[in-house]
Amino acid sequence: MEERAAVHPGIAKDSNLYVVLANHVGPAGAWTGCGGSALWAPGGALLVEADADTTMVVTADVGQAVPAAEPSALRAGQEERRS
């Protein structure tokens, strides 16, 4: 769980994207799930998480993401500075 607390928020922050971790709880064939499904916002803030012991579904309203500047908008800004 310590890795989850560091890696996934870092990915959200570095990529400026939502990051979802989905996992199950308990045995499933040869695997045993550790739970802890979660969602991080762009920037790395934890929005919602499940615990490691209870079967549950977690949800979050994320709204509309604010898009990064469009490449054409960046080019227009660069052209304005050159003039």
Short mmCIF file of N, CA and C in Angstrom, two decimals:
data_model
loop_
_atom_site.label_atom_id
_atom_site.label_comp_id
_atom_site.label_asym_id
_atom_site.label_seq_id
_atom_site.Cartn_x
_atom_site.Cartn_y
_atom_site.Cartn_z
N MET A 1 0.81 -1.20 0.00
CA MET A 1 0.00 0.00 0.00
C MET A 1 0.86 1.27 0.00
N GLU A 2 2.06 1.20 0.57
CA GLU A 2 2.92 2.38 0.57
C GLU A 2 3.30 2.77 -0.86
N GLU A 3 3.56 1.76 -1.70
CA GLU A 3 3.90 2.05 -3.09
C GLU A 3 2.72 2.74 -3.78
N ARG A 4 1.51 2.25 -3.51
CA ARG A 4 0.31 2.83 -4.10
C ARG A 4 0.17 4.29 -3.70
N ALA A 5 0.50 4.60 -2.47
CA ALA A 5 0.36 5.97 -1.96
C ALA A 5 1.36 6.93 -2.60
N ALA A 6 2.45 6.42 -3.14
CA ALA A 6 3.46 7.28 -3.75
C ALA A 6 3.40 7.26 -5.27
N VAL A 7 3.25 6.09 -5.86
CA VAL A 7 3.36 5.94 -7.31
C VAL A 7 2.16 6.56 -8.04
N HIS A 8 0.96 6.18 -7.68
CA HIS A 8 -0.22 6.62 -8.43
C HIS A 8 -0.48 8.13 -8.32
N PRO A 9 -0.35 8.74 -7.14
CA PRO A 9 -0.49 10.20 -7.10
C PRO A 9 0.60 10.90 -7.92
N GLY A 10 1.79 10.32 -7.96
CA GLY A 10 2.87 10.89 -8.76
C GLY A 10 2.56 10.85 -10.24
N ILE A 11 1.97 9.75 -10.69
CA ILE A 11 1.58 9.65 -12.10
C ILE A 11 0.52 10.70 -12.42
N ALA A 12 -0.48 10.85 -11.54
CA ALA A 12 -1.53 11.85 -11.75
C ALA A 12 -0.95 13.25 -11.83
N LYS A 13 -0.01 13.54 -10.95
CA LYS A 13 0.61 14.87 -10.92
C LYS A 13 1.47 15.11 -12.14
N ASP A 14 2.33 14.15 -12.46
CA ASP A 14 3.26 14.32 -13.57
C ASP A 14 2.57 14.38 -14.92
N SER A 15 1.48 13.63 -15.09
CA SER A 15 0.79 13.58 -16.38
C SER A 15 -0.42 14.51 -16.45
N ASN A 16 -0.80 15.10 -15.31
CA ASN A 16 -1.97 15.96 -15.21
C ASN A 16 -3.23 15.25 -15.72
N LEU A 17 -3.37 13.98 -15.31
CA LEU A 17 -4.52 13.15 -15.68
C LEU A 17 -5.11 12.50 -14.45
N TYR A 18 -6.38 12.07 -14.56
CA TYR A 18 -6.96 11.22 -13.53
C TYR A 18 -6.29 9.86 -13.60
N VAL A 19 -6.06 9.24 -12.46
CA VAL A 19 -5.48 7.91 -12.40
C VAL A 19 -6.41 7.03 -11.57
N VAL A 20 -6.76 5.88 -12.14
CA VAL A 20 -7.66 4.93 -11.47
C VAL A 20 -6.90 3.64 -11.20
N LEU A 21 -7.04 3.14 -9.98
CA LEU A 21 -6.50 1.85 -9.60
C LEU A 21 -7.69 0.98 -9.21
N ALA A 22 -7.91 -0.10 -9.94
CA ALA A 22 -9.02 -1.01 -9.64
C ALA A 22 -8.46 -2.35 -9.19
N ASN A 23 -8.98 -2.86 -8.09
CA ASN A 23 -8.50 -4.11 -7.52
C ASN A 23 -9.67 -4.81 -6.85
N HIS A 24 -9.52 -6.09 -6.61
CA HIS A 24 -10.55 -6.85 -5.90
C HIS A 24 -10.04 -7.23 -4.51
N VAL A 25 -10.95 -7.72 -3.69
CA VAL A 25 -10.62 -8.14 -2.32
C VAL A 25 -10.77 -9.65 -2.22
N GLY A 26 -9.80 -10.30 -1.63
CA GLY A 26 -9.89 -11.73 -1.36
C GLY A 26 -9.44 -12.61 -2.50
N PRO A 27 -9.60 -13.93 -2.31
CA PRO A 27 -9.09 -14.90 -3.29
C PRO A 27 -9.92 -14.94 -4.57
N ALA A 28 -9.23 -15.16 -5.67
CA ALA A 28 -9.84 -15.35 -6.99
C ALA A 28 -8.93 -16.27 -7.77
N GLY A 29 -9.21 -17.56 -7.72
CA GLY A 29 -8.32 -18.53 -8.36
C GLY A 29 -6.98 -18.56 -7.64
N ALA A 30 -5.93 -18.41 -8.41
CA ALA A 30 -4.59 -18.45 -7.84
C ALA A 30 -4.16 -17.11 -7.23
N TRP A 31 -5.00 -16.08 -7.34
CA TRP A 31 -4.65 -14.75 -6.90
C TRP A 31 -5.44 -14.36 -5.65
N THR A 32 -4.86 -13.49 -4.86
CA THR A 32 -5.58 -12.89 -3.74
C THR A 32 -5.48 -11.38 -3.89
N GLY A 33 -6.62 -10.74 -4.07
CA GLY A 33 -6.64 -9.28 -4.25
C GLY A 33 -6.43 -8.55 -2.94
N CYS A 34 -5.78 -7.41 -3.03
CA CYS A 34 -5.48 -6.64 -1.82
C CYS A 34 -6.40 -5.45 -1.63
N GLY A 35 -7.43 -5.31 -2.49
CA GLY A 35 -8.36 -4.19 -2.34
C GLY A 35 -7.67 -2.87 -2.60
N GLY A 36 -8.20 -1.82 -2.00
CA GLY A 36 -7.57 -0.51 -2.11
C GLY A 36 -7.77 0.20 -3.44
N SER A 37 -8.88 -0.10 -4.14
CA SER A 37 -9.15 0.65 -5.37
C SER A 37 -9.21 2.14 -5.04
N ALA A 38 -8.81 2.99 -5.98
CA ALA A 38 -8.76 4.42 -5.69
C ALA A 38 -8.77 5.25 -6.97
N LEU A 39 -9.02 6.53 -6.79
CA LEU A 39 -9.01 7.49 -7.89
C LEU A 39 -8.27 8.75 -7.43
N TRP A 40 -7.29 9.18 -8.26
CA TRP A 40 -6.55 10.40 -7.98
C TRP A 40 -6.85 11.43 -9.05
N ALA A 41 -6.92 12.69 -8.65
CA ALA A 41 -7.18 13.79 -9.57
C ALA A 41 -5.89 14.25 -10.23
N PRO A 42 -6.02 14.96 -11.36
CA PRO A 42 -4.83 15.60 -11.91
C PRO A 42 -4.21 16.47 -10.81
N GLY A 43 -2.94 16.39 -10.65
CA GLY A 43 -2.28 17.08 -9.56
C GLY A 43 -1.95 16.16 -8.41
N GLY A 44 -2.59 14.97 -8.35
CA GLY A 44 -2.23 13.96 -7.36
C GLY A 44 -3.11 13.84 -6.14
N ALA A 45 -4.16 14.65 -6.02
CA ALA A 45 -5.03 14.56 -4.84
C ALA A 45 -5.87 13.28 -4.88
N LEU A 46 -5.93 12.58 -3.76
CA LEU A 46 -6.76 11.38 -3.65
C LEU A 46 -8.22 11.81 -3.56
N LEU A 47 -9.06 11.31 -4.46
CA LEU A 47 -10.48 11.66 -4.47
C LEU A 47 -11.33 10.65 -3.70
N VAL A 48 -11.02 9.37 -3.86
CA VAL A 48 -11.80 8.32 -3.20
C VAL A 48 -10.97 7.05 -3.16
N GLU A 49 -11.17 6.24 -2.10
CA GLU A 49 -10.47 4.96 -2.04
C GLU A 49 -11.30 3.94 -1.28
N ALA A 50 -11.12 2.69 -1.64
CA ALA A 50 -11.75 1.58 -0.93
C ALA A 50 -10.75 1.04 0.08
N ASP A 51 -11.27 0.37 1.10
CA ASP A 51 -10.33 -0.23 2.06
C ASP A 51 -9.83 -1.57 1.53
N ALA A 52 -9.00 -2.22 2.29
CA ALA A 52 -8.37 -3.46 1.85
C ALA A 52 -9.14 -4.70 2.25
N ASP A 53 -10.23 -4.56 3.01
CA ASP A 53 -10.91 -5.72 3.56
C ASP A 53 -12.35 -5.90 3.13
N THR A 54 -13.00 -4.85 2.66
CA THR A 54 -14.43 -4.89 2.38
C THR A 54 -14.70 -4.89 0.89
N THR A 55 -15.59 -5.76 0.44
CA THR A 55 -16.02 -5.74 -0.96
C THR A 55 -16.89 -4.50 -1.15
N MET A 56 -16.48 -3.61 -2.04
CA MET A 56 -17.23 -2.37 -2.25
C MET A 56 -16.91 -1.79 -3.62
N VAL A 57 -17.75 -0.87 -4.02
CA VAL A 57 -17.52 -0.09 -5.22
C VAL A 57 -17.39 1.35 -4.77
N VAL A 58 -16.36 2.03 -5.24
CA VAL A 58 -16.20 3.45 -4.92
C VAL A 58 -16.45 4.27 -6.18
N THR A 59 -17.07 5.41 -6.03
CA THR A 59 -17.35 6.30 -7.16
C THR A 59 -16.98 7.73 -6.78
N ALA A 60 -16.78 8.54 -7.79
CA ALA A 60 -16.49 9.96 -7.56
C ALA A 60 -17.01 10.75 -8.75
N ASP A 61 -17.54 11.92 -8.48
CA ASP A 61 -17.92 12.85 -9.55
C ASP A 61 -16.68 13.66 -9.89
N VAL A 62 -16.24 13.57 -11.13
CA VAL A 62 -15.02 14.26 -11.49
C VAL A 62 -15.29 15.51 -12.32
N GLY A 63 -16.50 15.69 -12.79
CA GLY A 63 -16.80 16.89 -13.56
C GLY A 63 -16.07 16.91 -14.87
N GLN A 64 -15.93 18.09 -15.39
CA GLN A 64 -15.25 18.26 -16.67
C GLN A 64 -13.84 18.72 -16.40
N ALA A 65 -12.88 17.98 -16.91
CA ALA A 65 -11.47 18.35 -16.74
C ALA A 65 -11.17 19.61 -17.52
N VAL A 66 -10.27 20.41 -17.01
CA VAL A 66 -9.82 21.60 -17.72
C VAL A 66 -8.71 21.17 -18.65
N PRO A 67 -8.93 21.30 -19.97
CA PRO A 67 -7.92 20.82 -20.92
C PRO A 67 -6.66 21.67 -20.88
N ALA A 68 -5.56 21.02 -21.19
CA ALA A 68 -4.30 21.74 -21.33
C ALA A 68 -4.41 22.63 -22.57
N ALA A 69 -3.53 23.58 -22.69
CA ALA A 69 -3.55 24.47 -23.84
C ALA A 69 -3.41 23.67 -25.13
N GLU A 70 -4.22 24.02 -26.11
CA GLU A 70 -4.17 23.35 -27.40
C GLU A 70 -2.87 23.75 -28.11
N PRO A 71 -2.27 22.83 -28.87
CA PRO A 71 -1.04 23.18 -29.60
C PRO A 71 -1.21 24.43 -30.47
N SER A 72 -2.40 24.59 -31.11
CA SER A 72 -2.62 25.77 -31.96
C SER A 72 -2.61 27.04 -31.11
N ALA A 73 -3.14 26.97 -29.89
CA ALA A 73 -3.14 28.13 -29.01
C ALA A 73 -1.71 28.47 -28.59
N LEU A 74 -0.89 27.44 -28.38
CA LEU A 74 0.51 27.69 -28.04
C LEU A 74 1.23 28.35 -29.20
N ARG A 75 0.98 27.87 -30.41
CA ARG A 75 1.63 28.46 -31.58
C ARG A 75 1.22 29.92 -31.73
N ALA A 76 -0.07 30.21 -31.53
CA ALA A 76 -0.55 31.59 -31.66
C ALA A 76 0.14 32.48 -30.64
N GLY A 77 0.32 32.00 -29.42
CA GLY A 77 1.01 32.77 -28.40
C GLY A 77 2.46 33.02 -28.76
N GLN A 78 3.11 32.05 -29.38
CA GLN A 78 4.51 32.21 -29.77
C GLN A 78 4.61 33.24 -30.90
N GLU A 79 3.66 33.21 -31.84
CA GLU A 79 3.68 34.15 -32.95
C GLU A 79 3.48 35.58 -32.46
N GLU A 80 2.62 35.77 -31.44
CA GLU A 80 2.38 37.09 -30.90
C GLU A 80 3.65 37.65 -30.26
N ARG A 81 4.43 36.81 -29.59
CA ARG A 81 5.65 37.28 -28.94
C ARG A 81 6.72 37.66 -29.95
N ARG A 82 6.70 37.00 -31.12
CA ARG A 82 7.72 37.30 -32.15
C ARG A 82 7.46 38.65 -32.80
N SER A 83 6.19 39.09 -32.86
CA SER A 83 5.89 40.33 -33.58
C SER A 83 6.28 41.55 -32.81
#
